[in-house]
Short mmCIF file of N, CA and C in Angstrom, two decimals:
data_model
loop_
_atom_site.label_atom_id
_atom_site.label_comp_id
_atom_site.label_asym_id
_atom_site.label_seq_id
_atom_site.Cartn_x
_atom_site.Cartn_y
_atom_site.Cartn_z
N MET F 1 50.66 81.33 91.22
CA MET F 1 51.15 81.57 92.58
C MET F 1 51.37 83.05 92.77
N ASP F 2 51.03 83.68 93.93
CA ASP F 2 51.18 85.04 94.17
C ASP F 2 52.73 85.46 94.30
N ASN F 3 53.50 84.60 94.88
CA ASN F 3 54.96 85.05 95.11
C ASN F 3 55.79 84.33 94.23
N CYS F 4 55.48 83.64 93.19
CA CYS F 4 56.33 82.87 92.30
C CYS F 4 56.90 83.89 91.37
N VAL F 5 58.19 84.03 91.26
CA VAL F 5 58.69 84.94 90.07
C VAL F 5 58.52 84.30 88.77
N PHE F 6 58.66 82.99 88.65
CA PHE F 6 58.46 82.41 87.27
C PHE F 6 57.06 82.53 86.84
N CYS F 7 56.14 82.43 87.79
CA CYS F 7 54.61 82.68 87.50
C CYS F 7 54.55 84.14 86.94
N LYS F 8 55.13 85.18 87.54
CA LYS F 8 54.91 86.46 87.31
C LYS F 8 55.67 86.61 85.88
N ILE F 9 56.79 86.04 85.52
CA ILE F 9 57.51 86.25 84.29
C ILE F 9 56.32 85.64 83.17
N VAL F 10 55.79 84.32 83.40
CA VAL F 10 54.92 83.85 82.59
C VAL F 10 53.62 84.83 82.23
N ASN F 11 53.21 85.36 83.18
CA ASN F 11 52.07 86.40 83.27
C ASN F 11 52.47 87.84 82.77
N GLY F 12 53.79 88.04 82.53
CA GLY F 12 54.18 89.58 81.99
C GLY F 12 54.16 90.46 83.20
N GLU F 13 54.30 90.09 84.30
CA GLU F 13 54.17 91.01 85.66
C GLU F 13 55.69 91.36 85.94
N VAL F 14 56.52 90.48 85.58
CA VAL F 14 57.94 90.80 85.90
C VAL F 14 58.75 90.83 84.53
N PRO F 15 59.51 91.75 84.25
CA PRO F 15 60.18 91.81 83.06
C PRO F 15 61.33 90.65 82.88
N ALA F 16 61.48 90.10 81.80
CA ALA F 16 62.36 89.14 81.52
C ALA F 16 62.78 89.10 79.97
N GLU F 17 63.95 88.71 79.70
CA GLU F 17 64.32 88.45 78.30
C GLU F 17 63.94 87.09 77.69
N LYS F 18 62.75 87.01 77.24
CA LYS F 18 62.30 85.67 76.79
C LYS F 18 63.03 85.28 75.44
N VAL F 19 63.11 84.16 75.27
CA VAL F 19 64.16 83.65 74.20
C VAL F 19 63.26 82.63 73.44
N GLY F 20 62.26 81.94 74.03
CA GLY F 20 61.51 80.88 73.46
C GLY F 20 60.28 80.74 74.23
N GLU F 21 59.26 80.27 73.73
CA GLU F 21 57.97 80.04 74.20
C GLU F 21 57.07 79.15 73.43
N ASP F 22 56.41 78.28 74.01
CA ASP F 22 55.39 77.44 73.37
C ASP F 22 54.22 77.40 74.19
N GLU F 23 53.12 76.48 73.82
CA GLU F 23 51.96 76.41 74.82
C GLU F 23 52.18 76.14 76.20
N ASP F 24 53.19 75.16 76.50
CA ASP F 24 53.33 74.82 77.89
C ASP F 24 54.51 75.38 78.41
N PHE F 25 55.67 75.85 77.90
CA PHE F 25 56.96 76.18 78.43
C PHE F 25 57.22 77.64 77.99
N ILE F 26 58.34 78.28 78.64
CA ILE F 26 58.77 79.34 78.39
C ILE F 26 60.31 79.36 78.70
N ALA F 27 61.11 80.16 77.97
CA ALA F 27 62.47 80.24 78.16
C ALA F 27 62.94 81.55 78.19
N PHE F 28 63.86 81.90 79.34
CA PHE F 28 64.15 83.32 79.33
C PHE F 28 65.61 83.32 79.92
N LEU F 29 66.32 84.33 79.75
CA LEU F 29 67.59 84.49 80.20
C LEU F 29 67.75 84.61 81.76
N GLY F 30 68.82 83.93 82.36
CA GLY F 30 68.85 84.15 83.78
C GLY F 30 69.62 85.59 84.00
N ILE F 31 69.33 86.09 84.97
CA ILE F 31 69.99 87.38 85.24
C ILE F 31 71.33 87.39 85.95
N PHE F 32 71.74 86.18 86.42
CA PHE F 32 73.03 85.94 87.01
C PHE F 32 73.82 84.91 86.18
N PRO F 33 74.11 85.21 84.89
CA PRO F 33 74.90 84.27 84.07
C PRO F 33 76.27 84.11 84.36
N LYS F 34 76.77 82.69 84.40
CA LYS F 34 78.17 82.55 84.39
C LYS F 34 78.67 83.00 82.99
N TYR F 35 78.10 82.65 82.07
CA TYR F 35 78.43 83.01 80.68
C TYR F 35 77.17 83.31 80.01
N PRO F 36 77.48 84.28 78.97
CA PRO F 36 76.29 84.76 78.25
C PRO F 36 75.30 83.43 77.64
N GLY F 37 74.21 83.85 77.75
CA GLY F 37 73.00 82.74 77.19
C GLY F 37 72.59 81.83 78.22
N MET F 38 73.07 81.90 79.52
CA MET F 38 72.42 81.00 80.57
C MET F 38 70.78 81.38 80.45
N THR F 39 70.23 80.23 80.29
CA THR F 39 68.76 80.22 80.15
C THR F 39 67.96 79.36 81.12
N VAL F 40 66.83 79.92 81.55
CA VAL F 40 65.78 79.00 82.39
C VAL F 40 64.71 78.57 81.61
N VAL F 41 64.60 77.31 81.37
CA VAL F 41 63.27 76.69 80.76
C VAL F 41 62.33 76.49 81.85
N ALA F 42 61.09 76.97 81.96
CA ALA F 42 60.19 76.79 83.08
C ALA F 42 58.72 76.38 82.49
N THR F 43 58.09 75.58 83.20
CA THR F 43 56.72 75.35 82.88
C THR F 43 55.94 76.74 82.96
N LYS F 44 54.78 76.78 82.17
CA LYS F 44 53.89 77.83 82.36
C LYS F 44 53.02 77.48 83.42
N ARG F 45 52.72 76.43 83.73
CA ARG F 45 51.88 75.84 84.59
C ARG F 45 52.73 75.86 86.00
N HIS F 46 52.16 76.57 86.98
CA HIS F 46 53.01 76.50 88.36
C HIS F 46 52.95 75.14 88.93
N THR F 47 53.98 74.88 89.74
CA THR F 47 54.16 73.61 90.35
C THR F 47 54.55 73.91 91.64
N ASP F 48 54.02 73.27 92.61
CA ASP F 48 54.46 73.55 94.11
C ASP F 48 55.83 72.72 94.36
N ASN F 49 56.37 72.13 93.42
CA ASN F 49 57.46 71.50 93.76
C ASN F 49 58.44 71.70 92.57
N SER F 50 59.65 71.98 92.81
CA SER F 50 60.63 72.18 91.68
C SER F 50 61.34 71.01 91.21
N TYR F 51 61.17 69.82 91.94
CA TYR F 51 61.69 68.63 91.61
C TYR F 51 61.04 67.99 90.49
N LEU F 52 61.52 68.03 89.18
CA LEU F 52 60.88 67.76 88.00
C LEU F 52 60.20 66.27 88.00
N TYR F 53 60.98 65.38 88.76
CA TYR F 53 60.43 63.97 88.69
C TYR F 53 59.10 63.71 89.42
N GLU F 54 59.01 64.59 90.46
CA GLU F 54 57.81 64.66 91.21
C GLU F 54 56.60 65.56 90.77
N SER F 55 57.04 66.61 90.16
CA SER F 55 55.88 67.72 89.95
C SER F 55 55.46 67.57 88.49
N LEU F 56 55.91 66.65 87.67
CA LEU F 56 55.49 66.62 86.27
C LEU F 56 55.21 65.25 85.83
N THR F 57 54.11 65.29 84.90
CA THR F 57 53.95 63.67 84.51
C THR F 57 54.93 63.25 83.49
N ASP F 58 55.04 62.02 83.07
CA ASP F 58 56.14 61.53 82.49
C ASP F 58 56.08 62.25 80.89
N GLU F 59 54.75 62.51 80.49
CA GLU F 59 54.51 63.26 79.29
C GLU F 59 55.04 64.65 79.42
N GLU F 60 54.61 65.37 80.36
CA GLU F 60 55.10 66.74 80.52
C GLU F 60 56.65 66.99 80.59
N LEU F 61 57.28 66.00 81.36
CA LEU F 61 58.78 65.82 81.51
C LEU F 61 59.51 65.66 80.11
N ALA F 62 58.88 64.87 79.45
CA ALA F 62 59.38 64.46 78.06
C ALA F 62 59.38 65.67 77.02
N LYS F 63 58.18 66.40 77.22
CA LYS F 63 57.93 67.55 76.34
C LYS F 63 58.85 68.76 76.81
N MET F 64 59.14 68.97 78.05
CA MET F 64 59.90 69.96 78.57
C MET F 64 61.46 69.57 78.14
N HIS F 65 61.89 68.42 78.19
CA HIS F 65 63.14 68.07 77.68
C HIS F 65 63.34 68.26 76.18
N LEU F 66 62.32 68.12 75.51
CA LEU F 66 62.40 68.37 74.07
C LEU F 66 62.39 69.90 73.70
N PHE F 67 61.58 70.59 74.66
CA PHE F 67 61.60 72.11 74.44
C PHE F 67 63.04 72.60 74.76
N ALA F 68 63.68 72.07 75.83
CA ALA F 68 64.94 72.54 76.26
C ALA F 68 65.89 72.24 75.31
N LYS F 69 65.92 71.16 74.61
CA LYS F 69 66.77 70.74 73.43
C LYS F 69 66.71 71.72 72.43
N LYS F 70 65.54 72.31 72.14
CA LYS F 70 65.33 73.12 70.90
C LYS F 70 66.21 74.49 71.33
N VAL F 71 65.90 74.91 72.58
CA VAL F 71 66.41 76.11 73.02
C VAL F 71 67.96 76.00 73.18
N ALA F 72 68.55 74.88 73.62
CA ALA F 72 69.97 74.66 73.70
C ALA F 72 70.53 74.73 72.45
N LEU F 73 69.86 74.08 71.45
CA LEU F 73 70.69 73.99 70.17
C LEU F 73 70.63 75.45 69.37
N THR F 74 69.52 76.08 69.85
CA THR F 74 69.59 77.50 69.24
C THR F 74 70.55 78.41 69.99
N ILE F 75 70.67 78.13 71.24
CA ILE F 75 71.80 78.86 71.86
C ILE F 75 73.17 78.62 71.33
N ASP F 76 73.40 77.33 71.25
CA ASP F 76 74.74 76.85 70.51
C ASP F 76 75.01 77.50 69.25
N GLN F 77 73.97 77.41 68.38
CA GLN F 77 74.16 77.91 67.00
C GLN F 77 74.44 79.38 66.86
N THR F 78 73.52 80.02 67.70
CA THR F 78 73.58 81.51 67.85
C THR F 78 74.87 82.18 68.47
N LEU F 79 75.12 81.56 69.66
CA LEU F 79 76.12 82.16 70.55
C LEU F 79 77.57 81.66 70.49
N GLY F 80 77.56 80.55 69.73
CA GLY F 80 78.99 79.81 69.55
C GLY F 80 79.39 78.89 70.58
N SER F 81 78.45 78.41 71.51
CA SER F 81 78.82 77.41 72.35
C SER F 81 78.80 76.12 71.81
N PHE F 82 79.69 75.21 72.52
CA PHE F 82 79.78 73.81 71.79
C PHE F 82 78.75 72.96 72.40
N ARG F 83 78.23 73.39 73.56
CA ARG F 83 77.16 72.59 74.20
C ARG F 83 76.45 73.45 75.30
N CYS F 84 75.32 72.95 75.87
CA CYS F 84 74.58 73.54 76.96
C CYS F 84 74.60 72.34 77.96
N ILE F 85 75.05 72.83 79.24
CA ILE F 85 74.90 71.91 80.29
C ILE F 85 73.45 72.02 80.98
N GLN F 86 72.85 71.08 81.07
CA GLN F 86 71.47 71.11 81.55
C GLN F 86 71.42 70.66 83.01
N VAL F 87 70.90 71.55 83.95
CA VAL F 87 70.69 71.32 85.28
C VAL F 87 69.46 71.49 85.75
N MET F 88 68.98 70.52 86.53
CA MET F 88 67.60 70.46 87.25
C MET F 88 67.80 70.42 88.63
N GLU F 89 68.54 71.28 89.42
CA GLU F 89 68.74 71.29 90.75
C GLU F 89 67.52 71.67 91.57
N GLY F 90 66.52 72.55 91.13
CA GLY F 90 65.54 72.85 91.95
C GLY F 90 65.58 73.38 93.39
N PHE F 91 66.67 74.38 93.55
CA PHE F 91 66.83 74.76 95.02
C PHE F 91 66.34 76.16 95.14
N GLU F 92 66.36 77.04 94.14
CA GLU F 92 66.12 78.43 94.20
C GLU F 92 64.69 78.83 94.14
N GLN F 93 63.98 78.22 93.22
CA GLN F 93 62.61 78.47 92.81
C GLN F 93 61.65 77.28 92.94
N ASN F 94 60.64 77.50 93.63
CA ASN F 94 59.74 76.34 93.82
C ASN F 94 58.67 76.28 92.65
N HIS F 95 59.24 75.96 91.45
CA HIS F 95 58.49 75.90 90.11
C HIS F 95 59.27 75.09 89.27
N ALA F 96 58.66 74.11 88.50
CA ALA F 96 59.59 73.14 87.59
C ALA F 96 60.40 74.17 86.58
N HIS F 97 61.54 73.76 86.56
CA HIS F 97 62.54 74.49 85.62
C HIS F 97 63.80 73.68 85.38
N ILE F 98 64.42 73.99 84.17
CA ILE F 98 65.69 73.45 83.90
C ILE F 98 66.59 74.71 83.53
N LYS F 99 67.84 74.56 83.92
CA LYS F 99 68.72 75.75 83.57
C LYS F 99 69.69 75.15 82.60
N LEU F 100 70.02 76.11 81.60
CA LEU F 100 70.80 75.66 80.41
C LEU F 100 72.04 76.67 80.71
N PHE F 101 73.40 76.12 80.67
CA PHE F 101 74.46 76.77 80.91
C PHE F 101 75.24 76.56 79.60
N PRO F 102 75.46 77.52 78.90
CA PRO F 102 76.33 77.48 77.58
C PRO F 102 77.83 77.23 77.87
N VAL F 103 78.46 76.33 77.21
CA VAL F 103 79.81 75.94 77.45
C VAL F 103 80.45 76.55 76.24
N TYR F 104 81.55 77.39 76.59
CA TYR F 104 82.40 77.85 75.36
C TYR F 104 83.80 77.32 75.42
N LYS F 105 84.40 77.04 74.26
CA LYS F 105 85.86 76.54 74.37
C LYS F 105 86.73 77.47 75.22
N GLY F 106 87.50 76.87 75.90
CA GLY F 106 88.60 77.72 76.66
C GLY F 106 88.12 78.32 77.92
N LYS F 107 86.80 78.15 78.44
CA LYS F 107 86.23 78.77 79.65
C LYS F 107 86.16 77.53 80.62
N MET F 108 86.39 77.89 81.92
CA MET F 108 86.22 76.87 82.98
C MET F 108 84.73 76.85 83.26
N TYR F 109 84.21 75.68 83.19
CA TYR F 109 82.79 75.53 83.43
C TYR F 109 82.49 74.51 84.65
N GLY F 110 83.45 74.14 85.53
CA GLY F 110 83.25 73.26 86.62
C GLY F 110 82.18 73.81 87.52
N VAL F 111 82.21 75.03 87.93
CA VAL F 111 81.36 75.53 88.74
C VAL F 111 80.50 76.67 88.10
N VAL F 112 79.29 76.39 87.86
CA VAL F 112 78.35 77.22 87.08
C VAL F 112 77.50 78.10 88.03
N PHE F 113 77.48 77.74 89.45
CA PHE F 113 76.62 78.57 90.40
C PHE F 113 77.36 79.63 91.04
N GLU F 114 78.50 79.63 91.25
CA GLU F 114 79.14 80.60 92.28
C GLU F 114 79.86 81.61 91.38
N GLY F 115 79.90 82.81 92.23
CA GLY F 115 80.64 83.94 91.70
C GLY F 115 79.93 84.49 90.29
N ASN F 116 78.86 84.51 90.20
CA ASN F 116 78.18 85.05 88.97
C ASN F 116 77.75 86.39 89.50
N THR F 117 77.84 87.38 88.57
CA THR F 117 77.55 88.72 88.59
C THR F 117 76.15 88.96 87.87
N GLN F 118 75.43 89.96 88.38
CA GLN F 118 74.04 90.18 87.64
C GLN F 118 74.43 90.88 86.49
N ALA F 119 73.87 90.51 85.23
CA ALA F 119 73.97 91.08 83.98
C ALA F 119 73.16 92.18 83.98
N THR F 120 73.68 93.24 83.12
CA THR F 120 72.86 94.58 82.97
C THR F 120 71.67 94.07 81.91
N SER F 121 70.71 95.03 82.11
CA SER F 121 69.62 94.88 81.12
C SER F 121 69.92 94.92 79.65
N ASP F 122 70.95 95.83 79.37
CA ASP F 122 71.43 95.92 78.05
C ASP F 122 72.21 94.75 77.54
N GLU F 123 72.95 94.13 78.49
CA GLU F 123 73.64 92.85 78.12
C GLU F 123 72.60 91.69 78.00
N LEU F 124 71.66 91.51 78.78
CA LEU F 124 70.64 90.63 78.65
C LEU F 124 69.59 90.77 77.23
N ARG F 125 69.49 92.01 76.91
CA ARG F 125 68.74 92.20 75.86
C ARG F 125 69.47 92.01 74.47
N SER F 126 70.84 92.34 74.51
CA SER F 126 71.68 91.96 73.36
C SER F 126 71.74 90.59 73.12
N VAL F 127 71.88 89.74 74.20
CA VAL F 127 72.03 88.16 73.90
C VAL F 127 70.71 87.63 73.59
N ALA F 128 69.56 88.08 74.26
CA ALA F 128 68.26 87.69 73.84
C ALA F 128 67.88 88.00 72.36
N GLU F 129 68.25 89.21 71.94
CA GLU F 129 67.93 89.40 70.53
C GLU F 129 68.57 88.58 69.56
N LYS F 130 69.91 88.18 69.80
CA LYS F 130 70.49 87.15 68.89
C LYS F 130 69.70 85.82 68.88
N ILE F 131 69.30 85.45 70.18
CA ILE F 131 68.76 84.00 70.17
C ILE F 131 67.30 84.12 69.52
N ARG F 132 66.73 85.19 69.89
CA ARG F 132 65.33 85.30 69.40
C ARG F 132 65.30 85.46 67.83
N LYS F 133 66.22 86.22 67.35
CA LYS F 133 66.37 86.39 65.67
C LYS F 133 66.53 84.91 65.12
N ALA F 134 67.36 84.09 65.74
CA ALA F 134 67.51 82.78 65.17
C ALA F 134 66.26 81.95 65.27
N GLY F 135 65.51 82.10 66.34
CA GLY F 135 64.24 81.42 66.62
C GLY F 135 64.33 80.08 67.16
N VAL F 136 63.73 79.76 68.23
CA VAL F 136 63.66 78.30 68.75
C VAL F 136 62.81 77.52 67.82
N ASN F 137 63.59 76.52 67.03
CA ASN F 137 62.56 75.85 66.12
C ASN F 137 62.23 74.45 66.74
#
């Protein structure tokens, strides 16, 4: 889609710190993270509906969750979070995606959407390099 930022990331038209990728999905750092490592897992194929249960087949949805699991475990192992909250709200971009929010001990994680500031390119690059180095297995 012409105006879809996720499609532009997939096609390399918009810069993003990619941390994982396979044939069907891409994972990249969100630019407004509550905590370091907030990651977006998106389909490479554009969908006109961000609501996963309507926009993906059962097989695609299962594959997406398995890919998101690999990314989340890599984030936990690399950045020291003890789990990733998986959110599928679908309000901001009309493209199928899952958001992964790392949870760190001693940090308040009740509200992950509000009060987030934009990360600098250097901050994103540093976090992405750590995750990429570990590799999404």
